[in-house]
Amino acid sequence: MAGSVWRSLLSRAAARRHALSLASFSRGIQTVTLIPGDGIGPEISTAVMKIFEAAKAPIAWEERRVTAIQGPGGRWMIPPDAKDSMDRSKIGLKGPLKTPIAAGHPSMNLLLRKTFNLYANVRPCVSIEGYKTPYSDVNLVTIRENTEGEYSGIEHVIVDGVVQSIKLITEDASRRIAEYAFEYARNNQRNSVTAVHKANIMRMSDGLFLRKCREVAENYKDIKFTEMYLDTVCLNMVQDPTQFDVLVMPNLYGDILSDLCAGLIGGLGVTPSGNIGADGVAIFESVHGTAPDIAGMDLANPTALLLSAVMMLRHMGLHDLGNNIQTACFDTIKDKKVLTKDLGGNSKCSEFTAEICRRIQDLA
Amino acid sequence: MAAHSAALSLSKIINPFWGGRLGNTVKVRHRCSVFGTTVTSHRNKAVLAPPPAKYGGRHTVTLIPGDGIGPELLSHVREVFRFSCVPVDFEVVHVNSASETEDDINNAITAIRRNGVALKGNIETKHTMAPSVKSSNHLLRTSLDLYANVMHCQSLPGVQTRHKNIDILIIRENTEGEYSSLEHESVSGVVECLKIITRSNSLRIAEYAFRLAREKGRRRVTAVHKANIMKLADGLFLQCCREVASGYPDITFDTMIVDNTTMQLVSNPQQFDVMVMPNLYGNVVSNVCAGLVGGPGLVPGANYGRDYAVFETATRNTGKSIANKNIANPTAMLLASCMMLDHLMLYDHASSIRNAVLTTMNGTRLHTPDIGGQGTTSEVVQSIMKIIQSKGQLTAEL
């Protein structure tokens, strides 16, 4: 009982600290670590930098490369200059990173996640007017626990022909993600949070996750809290996605559902994503692949990275700037005159970027 | 064996209607080698199955009403069966979802072992109870080793959906995977849940999938997995699928990661043909596909084991919120009962009921509220019975 009071005090203190740091953003230039990535990464990063320049955003970009290097003791880690830059700036924007198969090291995304303890993956899915999909009016956010669950990576071959994979659910991680979900809902004026689970089958593990969500919900009475089975969510999502608002869930369900929702609005090429870590670190990224077949040909679509950058601006409290850039991007897509190939048009990435820059300057 | 052939010749005299059907069963008879073995032609394999529970020409089937909309839908099924003079008697076994002991579900399992076939509604799992009280539905599936869950998702012309021309056969491993119910709290606040994948079960389900695909004339089987993250577990599943695929060169085999699968399903579901996958992904994919073709009220599901078969709705919903309001959609349960009749080799009854259901759905377009109509459950069932009667077969009073 006292523990929960103490914890809510702590979270309020953290919110105040966050608000103070937000104030510093609006006063000066914010440094952001930019990781262009591989494949089409560099060209879409350039596009985003150009658009931000046109919008006169108070951002100073620090470009860093991220590859897996082996540190002392044989442990894989990211280059120290990248880590330092991120620790200082606390905000990152990342393009797609490739993971070569059989490279001997874990995936780059996994390394980043472990290094900065990125525990929450946030994916807002909003239907893009002008990019037609069978689903319109989608407006939901999936918040996925990113560190444990089914992706613990702990697997054993018990006897020949029997494999066991361990799903780990801890009280701390569940509470942390639930608190983040409710804070996010409050900060972004969302009405309800739905916990997605399969506690009828995985009684103890998802039961623990649910219990923590219920406990945290007690401290956020202004936000409606519901629970729904994973299969019911899937069933209803493809029939009527408008009934969902914020969804919070463990790792595997989050992976599947967030990609399902991305599919509803048009795919990974137009979906933004953000990863929130402990100590206030936040890395925003585009979740599509490196597309090596079109790399360097000026054909890539920068929308996903751009929308992630807009998410980043909102995280920093620069809502107006974020809205302007987003409006310019959506208007360009709605207009259908200058679209990249994957959106159904014929233009180059640079032309698409130039058109968005023009609209931003008109808006200013 | 002798009784079987005597019954066949007797029925040929009584009802020449069955002449065409007899051709099939005659072929079936020749494949039996030992007394007491039967071949289910639609599964296209010879198995050492228990003898059918057929007394006096009438089959006995276990009926488990379950909770929510289960009881009312199953009573409609019984009504339609009685009306169409289907030679099936139901042995009703109630399972109380609120009880702490497993006596009820064990009784149900024994009844199914006795009869070989069951039709069931979903039994609610109250997850507020202690974790030692396991899900009754899952207990039933594992005890009877119903290893394959088969669901056929087809777009129905009479139902308005965002996607058209969907025709996907989903085969889901039904007993292991994430549903192993092996959980423990190793340290306070840390819970571990084990996902088990075995070679034998994976081979078994892959074999089932490819055999069914060949039987139904399907061209492509897709295995759904997450082997990039769960390298050993899903890796083993994939390896088994590949091994089985090599024995079926006429069928194309490919794989897809589960998150990409769901994304593809909502944007382009027509690309999928047959899909095979472990338990949890099967849950997700089958619910997504059911939603794509129009909802949980339309798709029937079947659970097959080596010796037993249990039929139910594909998405296994309890439907508590619409229970007893006469608005539930009887289509899924009625189509499941037709699948059961096919399993019992009562093909003509199966076709007549199925045609009546589909005519009501697509022709007269009498829909329940879940698919946007105004009809009640009873109206839909009455319409189905009228259509059966109009086809001229032997029926009881309406």
PDB file of N, CA, C and O in Angstrom, chain B residues 101-154:
ATOM      1  N   THR B 101     -13.248 -28.582  -9.493  1.00  0.00           N
ATOM      2  CA  THR B 101     -12.696 -29.905  -9.803  1.00  0.00           C
ATOM      3  C   THR B 101     -12.802 -30.177 -11.301  1.00  0.00           C
ATOM      4  O   THR B 101     -13.481 -29.463 -12.030  1.00  0.00           O
ATOM      5  N   GLU B 102     -12.135 -31.243 -11.711  1.00  0.00           N
ATOM      6  CA  GLU B 102     -12.142 -31.574 -13.134  1.00  0.00           C
ATOM      7  C   GLU B 102     -13.095 -32.724 -13.428  1.00  0.00           C
ATOM      8  O   GLU B 102     -13.018 -33.337 -14.482  1.00  0.00           O
ATOM      9  N   ASP B 103     -14.010 -33.005 -12.512  1.00  0.00           N
ATOM     10  CA  ASP B 103     -14.912 -34.155 -12.707  1.00  0.00           C
ATOM     11  C   ASP B 103     -15.776 -34.005 -13.942  1.00  0.00           C
ATOM     12  O   ASP B 103     -15.916 -34.934 -14.735  1.00  0.00           O
ATOM     13  N   ASP B 104     -16.357 -32.805 -14.091  1.00  0.00           N
ATOM     14  CA  ASP B 104     -17.267 -32.585 -15.214  1.00  0.00           C
ATOM     15  C   ASP B 104     -16.580 -32.813 -16.543  1.00  0.00           C
ATOM     16  O   ASP B 104     -17.094 -33.506 -17.434  1.00  0.00           O
ATOM     17  N   ILE B 105     -15.392 -32.208 -16.689  1.00  0.00           N
ATOM     18  CA  ILE B 105     -14.731 -32.304 -17.987  1.00  0.00           C
ATOM     19  C   ILE B 105     -14.250 -33.742 -18.216  1.00  0.00           C
ATOM     20  O   ILE B 105     -14.250 -34.234 -19.341  1.00  0.00           O
ATOM     21  N   ASN B 106     -13.896 -34.428 -17.130  1.00  0.00           N
ATOM     22  CA  ASN B 106     -13.491 -35.826 -17.293  1.00  0.00           C
ATOM     23  C   ASN B 106     -14.659 -36.688 -17.746  1.00  0.00           C
ATOM     24  O   ASN B 106     -14.499 -37.593 -18.558  1.00  0.00           O
ATOM     25  N   ASN B 107     -15.846 -36.392 -17.243  1.00  0.00           N
ATOM     26  CA  ASN B 107     -17.042 -37.104 -17.718  1.00  0.00           C
ATOM     27  C   ASN B 107     -17.247 -36.873 -19.207  1.00  0.00           C
ATOM     28  O   ASN B 107     -17.557 -37.791 -19.959  1.00  0.00           O
ATOM     29  N   ALA B 108     -17.061 -35.617 -19.602  1.00  0.00           N
ATOM     30  CA  ALA B 108     -17.239 -35.278 -21.021  1.00  0.00           C
ATOM     31  C   ALA B 108     -16.230 -36.032 -21.870  1.00  0.00           C
ATOM     32  O   ALA B 108     -16.565 -36.569 -22.936  1.00  0.00           O
ATOM     33  N   ILE B 109     -14.981 -36.086 -21.388  1.00  0.00           N
ATOM     34  CA  ILE B 109     -13.935 -36.773 -22.154  1.00  0.00           C
ATOM     35  C   ILE B 109     -14.264 -38.253 -22.284  1.00  0.00           C
ATOM     36  O   ILE B 109     -14.123 -38.855 -23.356  1.00  0.00           O
ATOM     37  N   THR B 110     -14.736 -38.857 -21.196  1.00  0.00           N
ATOM     38  CA  THR B 110     -15.107 -40.277 -21.250  1.00  0.00           C
ATOM     39  C   THR B 110     -16.230 -40.504 -22.259  1.00  0.00           C
ATOM     40  O   THR B 110     -16.213 -41.470 -23.030  1.00  0.00           O
ATOM     41  N   ALA B 111     -17.213 -39.593 -22.257  1.00  0.00           N
ATOM     42  CA  ALA B 111     -18.320 -39.723 -23.201  1.00  0.00           C
ATOM     43  C   ALA B 111     -17.822 -39.640 -24.639  1.00  0.00           C
ATOM     44  O   ALA B 111     -18.293 -40.371 -25.519  1.00  0.00           O
ATOM     45  N   ILE B 112     -16.859 -38.759 -24.873  1.00  0.00           N
ATOM     46  CA  ILE B 112     -16.346 -38.632 -26.240  1.00  0.00           C
ATOM     47  C   ILE B 112     -15.538 -39.868 -26.622  1.00  0.00           C
ATOM     48  O   ILE B 112     -15.578 -40.338 -27.760  1.00  0.00           O
ATOM     49  N   ARG B 113     -14.831 -40.434 -25.655  1.00  0.00           N
ATOM     50  CA  ARG B 113     -14.092 -41.663 -25.958  1.00  0.00           C
ATOM     51  C   ARG B 113     -15.050 -42.779 -26.338  1.00  0.00           C
ATOM     52  O   ARG B 113     -14.776 -43.609 -27.192  1.00  0.00           O
ATOM     53  N   ARG B 114     -16.211 -42.739 -25.679  1.00  0.00           N
ATOM     54  CA  ARG B 114     -17.211 -43.762 -25.948  1.00  0.00           C
ATOM     55  C   ARG B 114     -17.804 -43.585 -27.335  1.00  0.00           C
ATOM     56  O   ARG B 114     -17.989 -44.541 -28.074  1.00  0.00           O
ATOM     57  N   ASN B 115     -18.116 -42.329 -27.676  1.00  0.00           N
ATOM     58  CA  ASN B 115     -18.835 -42.089 -28.923  1.00  0.00           C
ATOM     59  C   ASN B 115     -17.956 -41.751 -30.124  1.00  0.00           C
ATOM     60  O   ASN B 115     -18.369 -41.912 -31.256  1.00  0.00           O
ATOM     61  N   GLY B 116     -16.770 -41.267 -29.848  1.00  0.00           N
ATOM     62  CA  GLY B 116     -15.852 -40.989 -30.945  1.00  0.00           C
ATOM     63  C   GLY B 116     -16.006 -39.628 -31.577  1.00  0.00           C
ATOM     64  O   GLY B 116     -15.085 -39.106 -32.176  1.00  0.00           O
ATOM     65  N   VAL B 117     -17.187 -39.022 -31.475  1.00  0.00           N
ATOM     66  CA  VAL B 117     -17.435 -37.737 -32.129  1.00  0.00           C
ATOM     67  C   VAL B 117     -18.173 -36.833 -31.149  1.00  0.00           C
ATOM     68  O   VAL B 117     -18.997 -37.302 -30.370  1.00  0.00           O
ATOM     69  N   ALA B 118     -17.871 -35.537 -31.190  1.00  0.00           N
ATOM     70  CA  ALA B 118     -18.582 -34.614 -30.315  1.00  0.00           C
ATOM     71  C   ALA B 118     -18.847 -33.306 -31.028  1.00  0.00           C
ATOM     72  O   ALA B 118     -18.141 -32.921 -31.960  1.00  0.00           O
ATOM     73  N   LEU B 119     -19.891 -32.618 -30.531  1.00  0.00           N
ATOM     74  CA  LEU B 119     -20.216 -31.279 -31.010  1.00  0.00           C
ATOM     75  C   LEU B 119     -20.277 -30.427 -29.761  1.00  0.00           C
ATOM     76  O   LEU B 119     -20.941 -30.784 -28.787  1.00  0.00           O
ATOM     77  N   LYS B 120     -19.520 -29.329 -29.742  1.00  0.00           N
ATOM     78  CA  LYS B 120     -19.479 -28.606 -28.486  1.00  0.00           C
ATOM     79  C   LYS B 120     -19.553 -27.097 -28.631  1.00  0.00           C
ATOM     80  O   LYS B 120     -19.183 -26.523 -29.656  1.00  0.00           O
ATOM     81  N   GLY B 121     -20.055 -26.495 -27.558  1.00  0.00           N
ATOM     82  CA  GLY B 121     -19.981 -25.046 -27.437  1.00  0.00           C
ATOM     83  C   GLY B 121     -18.752 -24.729 -26.606  1.00  0.00           C
ATOM     84  O   GLY B 121     -18.128 -25.620 -26.037  1.00  0.00           O
ATOM     85  N   ASN B 122     -18.391 -23.459 -26.507  1.00  0.00           N
ATOM     86  CA  ASN B 122     -17.191 -23.111 -25.758  1.00  0.00           C
ATOM     87  C   ASN B 122     -17.470 -23.080 -24.256  1.00  0.00           C
ATOM     88  O   ASN B 122     -18.495 -22.553 -23.834  1.00  0.00           O
ATOM     89  N   ILE B 123     -16.552 -23.656 -23.488  1.00  0.00           N
ATOM     90  CA  ILE B 123     -16.688 -23.642 -22.031  1.00  0.00           C
ATOM     91  C   ILE B 123     -15.865 -22.473 -21.508  1.00  0.00           C
ATOM     92  O   ILE B 123     -14.678 -22.369 -21.773  1.00  0.00           O
ATOM     93  N   GLU B 124     -16.502 -21.625 -20.743  1.00  0.00           N
ATOM     94  CA  GLU B 124     -15.811 -20.423 -20.291  1.00  0.00           C
ATOM     95  C   GLU B 124     -14.694 -20.756 -19.307  1.00  0.00           C
ATOM     96  O   GLU B 124     -14.833 -21.649 -18.486  1.00  0.00           O
ATOM     97  N   THR B 125     -13.586 -20.051 -19.412  1.00  0.00           N
ATOM     98  CA  THR B 125     -12.494 -20.216 -18.452  1.00  0.00           C
ATOM     99  C   THR B 125     -12.436 -18.970 -17.597  1.00  0.00           C
ATOM    100  O   THR B 125     -12.093 -17.892 -18.070  1.00  0.00           O
ATOM    101  N   LYS B 126     -12.798 -19.139 -16.322  1.00  0.00           N
ATOM    102  CA  LYS B 126     -12.777 -17.964 -15.456  1.00  0.00           C
ATOM    103  C   LYS B 126     -11.348 -17.768 -14.974  1.00  0.00           C
ATOM    104  O   LYS B 126     -10.899 -18.475 -14.082  1.00  0.00           O
ATOM    105  N   HIS B 127     -10.631 -16.829 -15.555  1.00  0.00           N
ATOM    106  CA  HIS B 127      -9.229 -16.720 -15.167  1.00  0.00           C
ATOM    107  C   HIS B 127      -9.026 -15.979 -13.858  1.00  0.00           C
ATOM    108  O   HIS B 127      -7.909 -15.724 -13.450  1.00  0.00           O
ATOM    109  N   THR B 128     -10.115 -15.655 -13.188  1.00  0.00           N
ATOM    110  CA  THR B 128      -9.979 -15.116 -11.839  1.00  0.00           C
ATOM    111  C   THR B 128      -9.774 -16.232 -10.825  1.00  0.00           C
ATOM    112  O   THR B 128      -9.380 -15.990  -9.693  1.00  0.00           O
ATOM    113  N   MET B 129     -10.030 -17.455 -11.238  1.00  0.00           N
ATOM    114  CA  MET B 129      -9.820 -18.582 -10.327  1.00  0.00           C
ATOM    115  C   MET B 129      -8.331 -18.921 -10.267  1.00  0.00           C
ATOM    116  O   MET B 129      -7.542 -18.415 -11.043  1.00  0.00           O
ATOM    117  N   ALA B 130      -7.970 -19.809  -9.362  1.00  0.00           N
ATOM    118  CA  ALA B 130      -6.561 -20.149  -9.168  1.00  0.00           C
ATOM    119  C   ALA B 130      -5.951 -20.725 -10.440  1.00  0.00           C
ATOM    120  O   ALA B 130      -6.634 -21.380 -11.209  1.00  0.00           O
ATOM    121  N   PRO B 131      -4.674 -20.495 -10.660  1.00  0.00           N
ATOM    122  CA  PRO B 131      -4.033 -20.987 -11.886  1.00  0.00           C
ATOM    123  C   PRO B 131      -4.047 -22.502 -12.009  1.00  0.00           C
ATOM    124  O   PRO B 131      -3.841 -23.027 -13.092  1.00  0.00           O
ATOM    125  N   SER B 132      -4.298 -23.222 -10.915  1.00  0.00           N
ATOM    126  CA  SER B 132      -4.308 -24.675 -11.017  1.00  0.00           C
ATOM    127  C   SER B 132      -5.558 -25.176 -11.732  1.00  0.00           C
ATOM    128  O   SER B 132      -5.590 -26.292 -12.226  1.00  0.00           O
ATOM    129  N   VAL B 133      -6.588 -24.330 -11.796  1.00  0.00           N
ATOM    130  CA  VAL B 133      -7.801 -24.711 -12.523  1.00  0.00           C
ATOM    131  C   VAL B 133      -7.562 -24.428 -13.999  1.00  0.00           C
ATOM    132  O   VAL B 133      -7.579 -23.287 -14.446  1.00  0.00           O
ATOM    133  N   LYS B 134      -7.336 -25.484 -14.768  1.00  0.00           N
ATOM    134  CA  LYS B 134      -6.948 -25.295 -16.167  1.00  0.00           C
ATOM    135  C   LYS B 134      -8.165 -25.077 -17.055  1.00  0.00           C
ATOM    136  O   LYS B 134      -9.294 -25.379 -16.687  1.00  0.00           O
ATOM    137  N   SER B 135      -7.914 -24.588 -18.244  1.00  0.00           N
ATOM    138  CA  SER B 135      -8.982 -24.373 -19.209  1.00  0.00           C
ATOM    139  C   SER B 135      -9.580 -25.714 -19.620  1.00  0.00           C
ATOM    140  O   SER B 135      -8.866 -26.614 -20.071  1.00  0.00           O
ATOM    141  N   SER B 136     -10.905 -25.858 -19.456  1.00  0.00           N
ATOM    142  CA  SER B 136     -11.561 -27.132 -19.778  1.00  0.00           C
ATOM    143  C   SER B 136     -11.447 -27.478 -21.248  1.00  0.00           C
ATOM    144  O   SER B 136     -11.253 -28.635 -21.614  1.00  0.00           O
ATOM    145  N   ASN B 137     -11.575 -26.454 -22.092  1.00  0.00           N
ATOM    146  CA  ASN B 137     -11.481 -26.706 -23.533  1.00  0.00           C
ATOM    147  C   ASN B 137     -10.126 -27.300 -23.893  1.00  0.00           C
ATOM    148  O   ASN B 137     -10.019 -28.256 -24.654  1.00  0.00           O
ATOM    149  N   HIS B 138      -9.082 -26.703 -23.287  1.00  0.00           N
ATOM    150  CA  HIS B 138      -7.741 -27.160 -23.619  1.00  0.00           C
ATOM    151  C   HIS B 138      -7.496 -28.568 -23.086  1.00  0.00           C
ATOM    152  O   HIS B 138      -6.864 -29.392 -23.751  1.00  0.00           O
ATOM    153  N   LEU B 139      -8.028 -28.835 -21.905  1.00  0.00           N
ATOM    154  CA  LEU B 139      -7.883 -30.164 -21.297  1.00  0.00           C
ATOM    155  C   LEU B 139      -8.510 -31.219 -22.191  1.00  0.00           C
ATOM    156  O   LEU B 139      -7.965 -32.301 -22.401  1.00  0.00           O
ATOM    157  N   LEU B 140      -9.663 -30.874 -22.749  1.00  0.00           N
ATOM    158  CA  LEU B 140     -10.361 -31.786 -23.647  1.00  0.00           C
ATOM    159  C   LEU B 140      -9.500 -32.089 -24.869  1.00  0.00           C
ATOM    160  O   LEU B 140      -9.339 -33.235 -25.277  1.00  0.00           O
ATOM    161  N   ARG B 141      -8.929 -31.035 -25.429  1.00  0.00           N
ATOM    162  CA  ARG B 141      -8.135 -31.220 -26.654  1.00  0.00           C
ATOM    163  C   ARG B 141      -6.901 -32.066 -26.407  1.00  0.00           C
ATOM    164  O   ARG B 141      -6.537 -32.908 -27.227  1.00  0.00           O
ATOM    165  N   THR B 142      -6.238 -31.830 -25.292  1.00  0.00           N
ATOM    166  CA  THR B 142      -4.991 -32.564 -25.055  1.00  0.00           C
ATOM    167  C   THR B 142      -5.269 -34.000 -24.626  1.00  0.00           C
ATOM    168  O   THR B 142      -4.568 -34.913 -25.062  1.00  0.00           O
ATOM    169  N   SER B 143      -6.316 -34.211 -23.805  1.00  0.00           N
ATOM    170  CA  SER B 143      -6.592 -35.583 -23.368  1.00  0.00           C
ATOM    171  C   SER B 143      -6.973 -36.473 -24.527  1.00  0.00           C
ATOM    172  O   SER B 143      -6.619 -37.649 -24.567  1.00  0.00           O
ATOM    173  N   LEU B 144      -7.723 -35.929 -25.467  1.00  0.00           N
ATOM    174  CA  LEU B 144      -8.147 -36.738 -26.601  1.00  0.00           C
ATOM    175  C   LEU B 144      -7.147 -36.660 -27.747  1.00  0.00           C
ATOM    176  O   LEU B 144      -7.369 -37.243 -28.805  1.00  0.00           O
ATOM    177  N   ASP B 145      -6.053 -35.926 -27.525  1.00  0.00           N
ATOM    178  CA  ASP B 145      -5.002 -35.771 -28.533  1.00  0.00           C
ATOM    179  C   ASP B 145      -5.575 -35.316 -29.877  1.00  0.00           C
ATOM    180  O   ASP B 145      -5.287 -35.888 -30.931  1.00  0.00           O
ATOM    181  N   LEU B 146      -6.408 -34.273 -29.821  1.00  0.00           N
ATOM    182  CA  LEU B 146      -6.972 -33.717 -31.055  1.00  0.00           C
ATOM    183  C   LEU B 146      -5.942 -32.775 -31.629  1.00  0.00           C
ATOM    184  O   LEU B 146      -5.974 -31.574 -31.396  1.00  0.00           O
ATOM    185  N   TYR B 147      -4.999 -33.334 -32.372  1.00  0.00           N
ATOM    186  CA  TYR B 147      -3.821 -32.538 -32.693  1.00  0.00           C
ATOM    187  C   TYR B 147      -4.003 -31.538 -33.815  1.00  0.00           C
ATOM    188  O   TYR B 147      -3.199 -30.627 -33.959  1.00  0.00           O
ATOM    189  N   ALA B 148      -5.033 -31.701 -34.650  1.00  0.00           N
ATOM    190  CA  ALA B 148      -5.183 -30.768 -35.766  1.00  0.00           C
ATOM    191  C   ALA B 148      -6.468 -29.975 -35.649  1.00  0.00           C
ATOM    192  O   ALA B 148      -7.562 -30.537 -35.566  1.00  0.00           O
ATOM    193  N   ASN B 149      -6.347 -28.672 -35.673  1.00  0.00           N
ATOM    194  CA  ASN B 149      -7.510 -27.797 -35.723  1.00  0.00           C
ATOM    195  C   ASN B 149      -7.604 -27.267 -37.146  1.00  0.00           C
ATOM    196  O   ASN B 149      -6.681 -26.627 -37.635  1.00  0.00           O
ATOM    197  N   VAL B 150      -8.719 -27.573 -37.805  1.00  0.00           N
ATOM    198  CA  VAL B 150      -8.847 -27.202 -39.213  1.00  0.00           C
ATOM    199  C   VAL B 150      -9.959 -26.185 -39.358  1.00  0.00           C
ATOM    200  O   VAL B 150     -11.054 -26.351 -38.833  1.00  0.00           O
ATOM    201  N   MET B 151      -9.668 -25.134 -40.100  1.00  0.00           N
ATOM    202  CA  MET B 151     -10.646 -24.085 -40.287  1.00  0.00           C
ATOM    203  C   MET B 151     -10.585 -23.639 -41.743  1.00  0.00           C
ATOM    204  O   MET B 151      -9.508 -23.352 -42.253  1.00  0.00           O
ATOM    205  N   HIS B 152     -11.731 -23.602 -42.372  1.00  0.00           N
ATOM    206  CA  HIS B 152     -11.764 -23.203 -43.767  1.00  0.00           C
ATOM    207  C   HIS B 152     -12.463 -21.854 -43.864  1.00  0.00           C
ATOM    208  O   HIS B 152     -13.649 -21.750 -43.589  1.00  0.00           O
ATOM    209  N   CYS B 153     -11.707 -20.824 -44.223  1.00  0.00           N
ATOM    210  CA  CYS B 153     -12.268 -19.478 -44.322  1.00  0.00           C
ATOM    211  C   CYS B 153     -12.571 -19.158 -45.765  1.00  0.00           C
ATOM    212  O   CYS B 153     -11.667 -19.091 -46.588  1.00  0.00           O
ATOM    213  N   GLN B 154     -13.835 -18.967 -46.024  1.00  0.00           N
ATOM    214  CA  GLN B 154     -14.233 -18.676 -47.395  1.00  0.00           C
ATOM    215  C   GLN B 154     -15.107 -17.453 -47.417  1.00  0.00           C
ATOM    216  O   GLN B 154     -16.027 -17.343 -46.607  1.00  0.00           O
TER     217      GLN B 154
END
